[in-house]
């Protein structure tokens, strides 16, 4: 409707993302003067819930932040509390944690690729319509997701909110014989993952580029997943690391009037975390099958430090990461030796601990303060989607401006364009946005 010279467009819901939010665009004389991603989902108060709890409880409590990436929250919590208690976990247990995380990468990235993002490139409203025209492709995606879920079920006890993870390791670790059927399934899944890369690389990608700083973990010798050092790649290609304990000094959160989610900046600048950042910073450590898939998909040679800054092509990078996660899972299974004990005891001590892992959507940071009895006195969780909101808003502004500059774009088309720009970043809005009302003021 129109009111006082402004044109307002409401979109009842933004499908194929998770959470609740609204987008407000202000236009003056054909120029987008403001783009605000307004998140109005009620605050969930997890940091407050954690205060006063025993140091053993955050892995189970924080898993409930997200049903899509609970392992990321569990393992970030474990890392932070083990850091506070100055405990080192058995290397064999660390490998099992990495295997569990590979399962989450496989199922979560596949979910986004096939059910949330691919329909944008194929002119479909959603996965149901896509299944009518590309049934074999959707079935391949479901097989891949099931393979990831199988890892979570074996190591975590169930696919959603795993119950087998605990401080210091697991309540129970599998025998070698239990992993053999999983390995056979993953070998078949690797073919599906390669086909996925070939499939998505054939999509039509609009020209776009983010100029945000890229933030990801780096762990020389491996593609960082469950551990590493925060590393920043600037648009001028300068690369720098910073100690994990300084994370909250570098990544600052602030409340903005239009959102119930905090907005983050890195050294006062917009930054982006997630698949594009990981590929740019750690691509040289991808396994051979993943490197071959990246080259075949037109991403270039990761060994040469290739950087992809086109958000639309993030779907290709995610597909390459699925290849890597399956290949890495197979490596861990093939070299697996059961640990002597499923977990290391983590006695309570007073201290401050920092933990960080790479959730499918990007870097996830936890910090806990413990007293001498092991009671949590303070907690900070910095999820990837909250960090990415500034970059998402900038992408929205640029994308909307480009669409408006083209003659003949109507409100329906502008809405579609904005929805695509948001889904490029796979926002997990239970950690921050899912539903979108689009408001456009034309002055």
CSV table of C-alpha atoms in Angstrom, one decimal:
chain,number,residue,atom,x,y,z
A,1,UNK,CA,0.0,0.0,0.0
A,2,UNK,CA,1.0,3.7,-0.2
A,3,UNK,CA,1.0,6.1,2.6
A,4,UNK,CA,2.3,9.7,2.7
A,5,UNK,CA,4.3,9.2,-0.5
A,6,UNK,CA,6.0,6.0,0.7
A,7,UNK,CA,5.5,2.7,-0.9
A,8,UNK,CA,5.4,-0.3,1.5
A,9,UNK,CA,5.7,-3.9,0.5
A,10,UNK,CA,5.1,-6.7,3.0
A,11,UNK,CA,6.3,-10.2,2.4
A,12,UNK,CA,4.5,-12.6,4.6
A,13,UNK,CA,7.5,-14.9,5.0
A,14,UNK,CA,10.9,-15.6,3.7
A,15,UNK,CA,11.0,-19.3,3.0
A,16,UNK,CA,14.0,-21.6,3.0
A,17,UNK,CA,15.9,-19.9,5.9
A,18,UNK,CA,15.5,-20.3,9.6
A,19,UNK,CA,14.3,-17.6,12.1
A,20,UNK,CA,12.1,-14.5,12.1
A,21,UNK,CA,13.0,-11.1,10.8
A,22,UNK,CA,12.1,-8.3,8.4
A,23,UNK,CA,13.9,-6.2,5.8
A,24,UNK,CA,13.5,-2.5,5.5
A,25,UNK,CA,14.7,-0.7,2.4
A,26,UNK,CA,14.6,3.1,2.1
A,27,UNK,CA,14.8,4.6,-1.4
A,28,UNK,CA,15.3,8.2,-2.4
A,29,UNK,CA,15.3,9.2,-6.1
A,30,UNK,CA,16.1,5.7,-7.1
A,31,UNK,CA,18.9,5.2,-4.7
A,32,UNK,CA,18.9,2.7,-1.8
A,33,UNK,CA,19.8,4.9,1.2
A,34,UNK,CA,19.3,2.3,3.9
A,35,UNK,CA,19.0,-1.5,4.1
A,36,UNK,CA,18.2,-2.9,7.5
A,37,UNK,CA,17.8,-6.6,8.3
A,38,UNK,CA,15.4,-6.4,11.2
A,39,UNK,CA,15.4,-9.4,13.5
A,40,UNK,CA,12.5,-9.4,15.8
A,41,UNK,CA,12.6,-13.0,17.0
A,42,UNK,CA,12.4,-12.9,20.9
A,43,UNK,CA,15.7,-13.0,22.7
A,44,UNK,CA,16.5,-16.5,23.9
A,45,UNK,CA,18.7,-15.7,26.9
A,46,UNK,CA,21.0,-18.7,26.7
A,47,UNK,CA,23.9,-16.7,28.2
A,48,UNK,CA,21.7,-15.9,31.2
A,49,UNK,CA,20.5,-19.6,31.5
A,50,UNK,CA,24.1,-20.7,31.7
A,51,UNK,CA,25.0,-18.5,34.7
A,52,UNK,CA,24.9,-20.5,37.9
A,53,UNK,CA,25.1,-23.9,36.2
A,54,UNK,CA,27.7,-26.5,36.8
A,55,UNK,CA,30.7,-26.5,34.4
A,56,UNK,CA,29.6,-29.9,33.0
A,57,UNK,CA,26.2,-28.6,31.7
A,58,UNK,CA,26.9,-26.1,28.9
A,59,UNK,CA,27.6,-28.7,26.2
A,60,UNK,CA,24.0,-30.1,26.6
A,61,UNK,CA,22.4,-26.7,27.2
A,62,UNK,CA,23.9,-24.9,24.3
A,63,UNK,CA,23.2,-27.7,21.9
A,64,UNK,CA,19.6,-26.5,22.2
A,65,UNK,CA,20.5,-23.2,20.6
A,66,UNK,CA,20.2,-24.8,17.2
A,67,UNK,CA,18.7,-28.0,15.9
A,68,UNK,CA,20.7,-27.7,12.6
A,69,UNK,CA,24.2,-27.3,14.1
A,70,UNK,CA,24.0,-28.6,17.7
A,71,UNK,CA,27.5,-30.2,17.4
A,72,UNK,CA,29.1,-26.8,16.8
A,73,UNK,CA,27.6,-25.5,20.1
A,74,UNK,CA,28.5,-28.7,22.0
A,75,UNK,CA,32.2,-28.8,20.9
A,76,UNK,CA,32.7,-25.0,21.2
A,77,UNK,CA,31.4,-25.3,24.8
A,78,UNK,CA,33.6,-28.3,25.5
A,79,UNK,CA,36.7,-26.5,24.1
A,80,UNK,CA,36.1,-23.4,26.2
A,81,UNK,CA,35.5,-25.2,29.5
A,82,UNK,CA,38.4,-27.6,29.0
A,83,UNK,CA,40.5,-24.5,28.3
A,84,UNK,CA,39.3,-22.9,31.5
A,85,UNK,CA,40.1,-26.1,33.5
A,86,UNK,CA,43.4,-26.6,31.7
A,87,UNK,CA,42.6,-30.1,30.5
A,88,UNK,CA,44.0,-31.7,27.3
A,89,UNK,CA,41.9,-34.3,25.6
A,90,UNK,CA,43.2,-37.6,24.3
A,91,UNK,CA,44.2,-37.3,20.6
A,92,UNK,CA,42.0,-40.3,19.7
A,93,UNK,CA,39.0,-38.5,21.2
A,94,UNK,CA,39.8,-35.3,19.4
A,95,UNK,CA,39.7,-37.3,16.1
A,96,UNK,CA,36.3,-38.7,17.0
A,97,UNK,CA,35.1,-35.2,17.7
A,98,UNK,CA,36.3,-34.2,14.3
A,99,UNK,CA,34.5,-37.1,12.8
A,100,UNK,CA,31.3,-36.1,14.6
A,101,UNK,CA,31.7,-32.5,13.2
A,102,UNK,CA,32.2,-33.9,9.7
A,103,UNK,CA,28.8,-35.5,10.1
A,104,UNK,CA,27.2,-32.1,10.9
A,105,UNK,CA,29.0,-30.4,8.0
A,106,UNK,CA,27.7,-33.1,5.6
A,107,UNK,CA,24.1,-33.0,6.7
A,108,UNK,CA,23.9,-29.2,7.3
A,109,UNK,CA,25.6,-28.1,4.1
A,110,UNK,CA,23.6,-30.6,2.1
A,111,UNK,CA,20.4,-29.4,3.6
A,112,UNK,CA,21.2,-25.8,2.5
A,113,UNK,CA,22.4,-26.7,-1.0
A,114,UNK,CA,19.5,-28.9,-2.0
A,115,UNK,CA,16.5,-27.8,0.0
A,116,UNK,CA,17.1,-24.1,0.6
A,117,UNK,CA,19.5,-22.6,-2.0
A,118,UNK,CA,19.4,-24.6,-5.2
A,119,UNK,CA,15.7,-23.7,-5.9
A,120,UNK,CA,16.8,-20.1,-6.3
A,121,UNK,CA,19.0,-21.0,-9.3
A,122,UNK,CA,16.5,-23.3,-10.9
A,123,UNK,CA,13.4,-21.1,-10.8
A,124,UNK,CA,11.6,-23.1,-8.2
A,125,UNK,CA,9.7,-21.9,-5.2
A,126,UNK,CA,11.1,-24.7,-3.0
A,127,UNK,CA,12.3,-28.2,-2.7
A,128,UNK,CA,8.9,-29.8,-3.4
A,129,UNK,CA,8.6,-28.1,-6.7
A,130,UNK,CA,12.3,-28.9,-7.4
A,131,UNK,CA,11.6,-32.6,-6.7
A,132,UNK,CA,9.0,-32.6,-9.5
A,133,UNK,CA,11.5,-31.4,-12.1
A,134,UNK,CA,14.7,-32.8,-10.7
A,135,UNK,CA,13.7,-35.8,-8.6
A,136,UNK,CA,17.1,-37.6,-9.0
A,137,UNK,CA,19.0,-34.5,-7.8
A,138,UNK,CA,16.8,-34.1,-4.8
A,139,UNK,CA,17.1,-37.8,-3.9
A,140,UNK,CA,20.9,-37.5,-4.2
A,141,UNK,CA,20.8,-34.6,-1.7
A,142,UNK,CA,18.6,-36.6,0.7
A,143,UNK,CA,21.0,-39.6,0.5
A,144,UNK,CA,23.9,-37.3,1.4
A,145,UNK,CA,22.0,-35.7,4.3
A,146,UNK,CA,21.2,-39.2,5.6
A,147,UNK,CA,24.9,-40.1,5.4
A,148,UNK,CA,25.8,-37.1,7.6
A,149,UNK,CA,23.0,-38.0,10.0
A,150,UNK,CA,24.3,-41.6,10.3
A,151,UNK,CA,27.6,-40.2,11.7
A,152,UNK,CA,25.7,-38.1,14.2
A,153,UNK,CA,23.6,-41.0,15.2
A,154,UNK,CA,26.5,-43.4,15.7
A,155,UNK,CA,28.8,-41.0,17.6
A,156,UNK,CA,26.2,-38.6,19.1
A,157,UNK,CA,23.4,-41.1,20.0
A,158,UNK,CA,20.9,-39.2,17.7
A,159,UNK,CA,21.0,-36.8,14.8
A,160,UNK,CA,19.4,-33.8,16.5
A,161,UNK,CA,20.8,-32.6,19.9
A,162,UNK,CA,23.3,-35.5,20.3
A,163,UNK,CA,23.3,-36.9,23.8
A,164,UNK,CA,26.7,-38.8,23.8
A,165,UNK,CA,28.9,-35.7,23.9
A,166,UNK,CA,30.3,-34.7,27.3
A,167,UNK,CA,33.3,-32.7,28.7
A,168,UNK,CA,36.5,-34.5,28.0
A,169,UNK,CA,35.1,-36.7,25.2
A,170,UNK,CA,32.1,-39.0,24.9
A,171,UNK,CA,30.0,-41.1,27.3
A,172,UNK,CA,30.8,-44.0,25.0
A,173,UNK,CA,33.1,-44.5,22.0
A,174,UNK,CA,32.5,-46.9,19.1
A,175,UNK,CA,34.4,-50.1,18.4
A,176,UNK,CA,36.2,-50.5,15.1
A,177,UNK,CA,33.6,-52.9,13.8
A,178,UNK,CA,30.8,-50.3,14.3
A,179,UNK,CA,32.5,-47.9,12.0
A,180,UNK,CA,33.0,-50.3,9.0
A,181,UNK,CA,29.3,-50.1,7.8
A,182,UNK,CA,29.5,-46.3,8.1
A,183,UNK,CA,32.6,-46.2,6.0
A,184,UNK,CA,30.9,-48.2,3.2
A,185,UNK,CA,28.0,-45.8,3.3
A,186,UNK,CA,30.4,-42.8,3.1
A,187,UNK,CA,32.3,-44.2,0.1
A,188,UNK,CA,29.0,-44.3,-1.8
A,189,UNK,CA,28.2,-40.8,-0.5
A,190,UNK,CA,31.5,-39.5,-1.9
A,191,UNK,CA,30.3,-40.2,-5.4
A,192,UNK,CA,27.1,-38.3,-4.6
A,193,UNK,CA,29.1,-35.4,-3.3
A,194,UNK,CA,31.2,-35.2,-6.4
A,195,UNK,CA,28.1,-35.1,-8.5
A,196,UNK,CA,26.7,-32.4,-6.3
A,197,UNK,CA,29.7,-30.2,-7.1
A,198,UNK,CA,29.3,-30.8,-10.8
A,199,UNK,CA,25.6,-30.1,-10.5
A,200,UNK,CA,25.8,-26.7,-8.7
A,201,UNK,CA,28.8,-25.5,-10.7
A,202,UNK,CA,26.5,-25.5,-13.7
A,203,UNK,CA,24.2,-22.9,-12.2
A,204,UNK,CA,24.0,-19.3,-13.5
A,205,UNK,CA,25.7,-17.1,-11.0
A,206,UNK,CA,25.1,-13.3,-11.0
A,207,UNK,CA,28.2,-11.1,-10.8
A,208,UNK,CA,28.7,-10.0,-7.2
A,209,UNK,CA,31.5,-9.5,-4.8
A,210,UNK,CA,31.7,-8.8,-1.1
A,211,UNK,CA,34.4,-6.5,0.2
A,212,UNK,CA,34.0,-7.6,3.8
A,213,UNK,CA,37.0,-8.9,5.8
A,214,UNK,CA,37.0,-12.7,5.8
A,215,UNK,CA,37.3,-14.4,9.2
A,216,UNK,CA,38.0,-18.1,9.7
A,217,UNK,CA,40.1,-20.5,11.8
A,218,UNK,CA,43.4,-21.7,10.5
A,219,UNK,CA,45.2,-24.8,11.5
A,220,UNK,CA,48.3,-25.4,9.4
A,221,UNK,CA,48.3,-28.9,7.8
A,222,UNK,CA,44.5,-29.3,7.9
A,223,UNK,CA,41.3,-27.7,6.9
A,224,UNK,CA,40.2,-26.1,10.1
A,225,UNK,CA,36.9,-27.5,11.6
A,226,UNK,CA,37.0,-28.1,15.3
A,227,UNK,CA,40.1,-26.1,16.3
A,228,UNK,CA,42.4,-23.4,15.0
A,229,UNK,CA,43.5,-19.8,15.3
A,230,UNK,CA,41.2,-16.9,14.2
A,231,UNK,CA,42.6,-15.5,11.0
A,232,UNK,CA,41.6,-12.5,9.0
A,233,UNK,CA,41.9,-11.9,5.2
A,234,UNK,CA,41.4,-8.3,4.2
A,235,UNK,CA,40.2,-7.2,0.8
A,236,UNK,CA,43.8,-6.1,0.0
A,237,UNK,CA,44.9,-9.7,0.6
A,238,UNK,CA,46.7,-9.0,3.8
A,239,UNK,CA,46.5,-11.9,6.2
A,240,UNK,CA,46.7,-11.8,10.0
A,241,UNK,CA,46.1,-14.0,13.0
A,242,UNK,CA,45.1,-13.1,16.5
A,243,UNK,CA,45.1,-15.1,19.8
A,244,UNK,CA,41.8,-16.6,20.7
A,245,UNK,CA,41.7,-15.0,24.1
A,246,UNK,CA,41.6,-11.6,22.4
A,247,UNK,CA,38.5,-12.5,20.4
A,248,UNK,CA,36.1,-10.2,22.2
A,249,UNK,CA,38.6,-7.3,21.9
A,250,UNK,CA,38.6,-7.7,18.2
A,251,UNK,CA,35.0,-8.8,17.5
A,252,UNK,CA,32.8,-6.3,19.1
A,253,UNK,CA,29.0,-6.8,19.5
A,254,UNK,CA,26.5,-4.0,19.9
A,255,UNK,CA,22.8,-3.7,20.0
A,256,UNK,CA,21.1,-1.9,17.2
A,257,UNK,CA,17.6,-0.4,17.4
A,258,UNK,CA,16.1,-2.4,14.6
A,259,UNK,CA,17.1,-5.9,15.7
A,260,UNK,CA,16.9,-8.2,18.7
A,261,UNK,CA,20.1,-9.8,17.5
A,262,UNK,CA,23.5,-8.2,18.3
A,263,UNK,CA,25.6,-6.9,15.4
A,264,UNK,CA,29.3,-7.6,15.2
A,265,UNK,CA,32.3,-5.9,13.7
A,266,UNK,CA,35.9,-7.0,13.4
A,267,UNK,CA,38.2,-4.2,14.3
A,268,UNK,CA,35.4,-1.8,13.5
A,269,UNK,CA,34.8,-3.3,10.0
A,270,UNK,CA,32.3,-5.5,8.4
A,271,UNK,CA,33.4,-9.1,8.3
A,272,UNK,CA,32.1,-12.4,6.9
A,273,UNK,CA,32.6,-15.9,8.2
A,274,UNK,CA,31.6,-19.2,6.7
A,275,UNK,CA,32.4,-21.2,3.6
A,276,UNK,CA,33.8,-18.4,1.5
A,277,UNK,CA,36.1,-17.3,4.4
A,278,UNK,CA,37.3,-20.9,5.1
A,279,UNK,CA,38.0,-21.6,1.4
A,280,UNK,CA,40.0,-18.4,1.1
A,281,UNK,CA,42.0,-18.9,4.3
A,282,UNK,CA,42.5,-22.7,4.4
A,283,UNK,CA,41.8,-23.9,0.9
A,284,UNK,CA,45.4,-25.1,0.5
A,285,UNK,CA,44.7,-27.7,3.1
A,286,UNK,CA,41.8,-29.3,1.4
A,287,UNK,CA,42.2,-33.0,0.6
A,288,UNK,CA,42.9,-34.2,-3.0
A,289,UNK,CA,39.3,-35.1,-3.9
A,290,UNK,CA,38.1,-31.7,-2.6
A,291,UNK,CA,40.8,-29.9,-4.6
A,292,UNK,CA,40.0,-31.8,-7.7
A,293,UNK,CA,36.3,-31.0,-7.2
A,294,UNK,CA,37.1,-27.3,-6.7
A,295,UNK,CA,39.2,-27.1,-9.9
A,296,UNK,CA,36.5,-28.9,-12.0
A,297,UNK,CA,33.9,-26.5,-10.6
A,298,UNK,CA,35.8,-23.5,-11.9
A,299,UNK,CA,36.8,-22.2,-8.5
A,300,UNK,CA,40.5,-22.4,-9.3
A,301,UNK,CA,43.3,-24.2,-7.5
A,302,UNK,CA,43.1,-23.8,-3.7
A,303,UNK,CA,46.8,-24.6,-3.5
A,304,UNK,CA,47.5,-21.3,-5.1
A,305,UNK,CA,45.5,-19.4,-2.5
A,306,UNK,CA,42.4,-18.7,-4.7
A,307,UNK,CA,39.8,-16.5,-3.1
A,308,UNK,CA,36.1,-16.6,-4.0
A,309,UNK,CA,34.2,-13.4,-2.9
A,310,UNK,CA,31.0,-14.0,-4.9
A,311,UNK,CA,28.2,-14.8,-2.4
A,312,UNK,CA,26.2,-16.6,-5.0
A,313,UNK,CA,29.0,-19.0,-5.6
A,314,UNK,CA,29.0,-20.0,-2.0
A,315,UNK,CA,26.8,-22.9,-2.9
A,316,UNK,CA,29.7,-24.3,-4.9
A,317,UNK,CA,32.2,-23.9,-2.1
A,318,UNK,CA,29.7,-25.6,0.3
A,319,UNK,CA,29.5,-28.5,-2.1
A,320,UNK,CA,33.3,-28.8,-2.2
A,321,UNK,CA,33.3,-28.7,1.6
A,322,UNK,CA,30.9,-31.7,1.6
A,323,UNK,CA,33.4,-33.6,-0.5
A,324,UNK,CA,36.1,-32.7,2.0
A,325,UNK,CA,34.0,-33.7,5.0
A,326,UNK,CA,33.2,-37.1,3.6
A,327,UNK,CA,36.8,-37.7,2.6
A,328,UNK,CA,38.0,-36.6,6.0
A,329,UNK,CA,35.5,-38.8,7.7
A,330,UNK,CA,36.8,-41.8,5.8
A,331,UNK,CA,40.4,-40.9,6.7
A,332,UNK,CA,39.5,-40.8,10.4
A,333,UNK,CA,37.6,-44.1,10.2
A,334,UNK,CA,40.4,-45.8,8.3
A,335,UNK,CA,43.0,-44.9,10.9
A,336,UNK,CA,40.8,-45.2,14.0
A,337,UNK,CA,42.1,-46.8,17.1
A,338,UNK,CA,39.6,-46.8,20.0
A,339,UNK,CA,40.9,-44.6,22.9
A,340,UNK,CA,41.7,-46.3,26.2
A,341,UNK,CA,39.0,-44.2,27.9
A,342,UNK,CA,36.0,-42.5,26.2
A,343,UNK,CA,36.7,-39.3,28.1
A,344,UNK,CA,39.2,-37.4,30.2
A,345,UNK,CA,38.1,-36.2,33.6
A,346,UNK,CA,37.6,-32.4,33.7
A,347,UNK,CA,37.8,-31.3,37.4
A,348,UNK,CA,36.4,-28.0,38.3
A,349,UNK,CA,38.8,-25.1,38.8
A,350,UNK,CA,38.5,-21.3,38.8
A,351,UNK,CA,39.3,-19.8,35.4
A,352,UNK,CA,38.4,-18.3,32.1
A,353,UNK,CA,38.1,-20.5,29.0
A,354,UNK,CA,37.8,-19.7,25.3
A,355,UNK,CA,36.6,-22.1,22.6
A,356,UNK,CA,36.0,-21.7,18.9
A,357,UNK,CA,35.0,-24.1,16.1
A,358,UNK,CA,33.8,-23.7,12.5
A,359,UNK,CA,30.0,-24.3,12.3
A,360,UNK,CA,28.8,-24.9,8.8
A,361,UNK,CA,27.8,-21.2,8.7
A,362,UNK,CA,31.0,-20.0,10.1
A,363,UNK,CA,33.1,-19.3,13.2
A,364,UNK,CA,31.3,-19.9,16.6
A,365,UNK,CA,33.0,-18.5,19.7
A,366,UNK,CA,32.3,-19.4,23.4
A,367,UNK,CA,33.8,-17.9,26.6
A,368,UNK,CA,33.0,-19.1,30.1
A,369,UNK,CA,34.1,-17.8,33.5
A,370,UNK,CA,34.1,-20.5,36.3
A,371,UNK,CA,34.5,-20.1,40.0
A,372,UNK,CA,36.5,-22.6,42.2
A,373,UNK,CA,33.5,-24.9,42.5
A,374,UNK,CA,33.1,-25.0,38.7
A,375,UNK,CA,30.0,-22.8,38.6
A,376,UNK,CA,29.5,-20.7,35.5
A,377,UNK,CA,29.6,-17.1,36.6
A,378,UNK,CA,29.5,-15.6,33.1
A,379,UNK,CA,29.0,-16.8,29.5
A,380,UNK,CA,29.4,-15.3,26.0
A,381,UNK,CA,28.3,-16.9,22.8
A,382,UNK,CA,29.1,-15.2,19.5
A,383,UNK,CA,27.3,-17.1,16.6
A,384,UNK,CA,28.3,-16.8,13.0
A,385,UNK,CA,25.0,-15.4,11.7
A,386,UNK,CA,25.2,-12.5,14.1
A,387,UNK,CA,28.7,-11.8,12.9
A,388,UNK,CA,27.6,-11.9,9.3
A,389,UNK,CA,24.6,-9.5,9.6
A,390,UNK,CA,26.6,-6.4,8.6
A,391,UNK,CA,27.9,-8.1,5.5
A,392,UNK,CA,24.4,-9.4,4.7
A,393,UNK,CA,22.9,-5.9,5.0
A,394,UNK,CA,25.6,-4.5,2.7
A,395,UNK,CA,25.0,-7.2,0.2
A,396,UNK,CA,21.3,-6.5,0.4
A,397,UNK,CA,21.9,-2.8,-0.3
A,398,UNK,CA,24.1,-3.5,-3.3
A,399,UNK,CA,21.8,-6.2,-4.7
A,400,UNK,CA,18.7,-4.1,-4.3
A,401,UNK,CA,20.4,-1.1,-5.8
A,402,UNK,CA,21.5,-3.1,-8.9
A,403,UNK,CA,17.9,-4.4,-9.3
A,404,UNK,CA,16.3,-1.0,-9.0
A,405,UNK,CA,18.8,0.5,-11.5
A,406,UNK,CA,17.5,-2.0,-14.0
A,407,UNK,CA,14.3,-0.7,-15.6
A,408,UNK,CA,11.1,-2.6,-15.2
A,409,UNK,CA,11.8,-4.3,-11.8
A,410,UNK,CA,8.6,-4.5,-9.8
A,411,UNK,CA,8.2,-5.2,-6.1
A,412,UNK,CA,7.7,-8.9,-6.6
A,413,UNK,CA,11.0,-9.2,-8.4
A,414,UNK,CA,12.8,-6.9,-5.9
A,415,UNK,CA,11.5,-9.2,-3.1
A,416,UNK,CA,12.8,-12.3,-4.9
A,417,UNK,CA,16.2,-10.7,-5.4
A,418,UNK,CA,16.5,-9.7,-1.8
A,419,UNK,CA,15.5,-13.2,-0.6
A,420,UNK,CA,18.2,-14.7,-2.8
A,421,UNK,CA,20.8,-12.4,-1.4
A,422,UNK,CA,19.9,-13.5,2.2
A,423,UNK,CA,19.9,-17.2,1.3
A,424,UNK,CA,23.4,-16.9,-0.1
A,425,UNK,CA,24.6,-16.7,3.5
A,426,UNK,CA,22.5,-19.5,4.8
A,427,UNK,CA,21.5,-17.5,7.9
A,428,UNK,CA,20.7,-19.7,10.9
A,429,UNK,CA,18.2,-17.5,12.7
A,430,UNK,CA,17.6,-19.5,15.8
A,431,UNK,CA,21.1,-18.3,16.3
A,432,UNK,CA,19.8,-15.0,14.6
A,433,UNK,CA,16.8,-14.8,11.0
A,434,UNK,CA,13.9,-17.1,9.0
A,435,UNK,CA,10.9,-15.1,8.2
A,436,UNK,CA,11.1,-11.8,6.4
A,437,UNK,CA,8.7,-8.8,6.1
A,438,UNK,CA,10.0,-6.5,3.3
A,439,UNK,CA,9.2,-2.8,3.8
A,440,UNK,CA,10.2,-0.4,0.9
A,441,UNK,CA,9.9,3.3,1.4
A,442,UNK,CA,9.9,5.1,-2.0
A,443,UNK,CA,10.4,8.8,-1.4
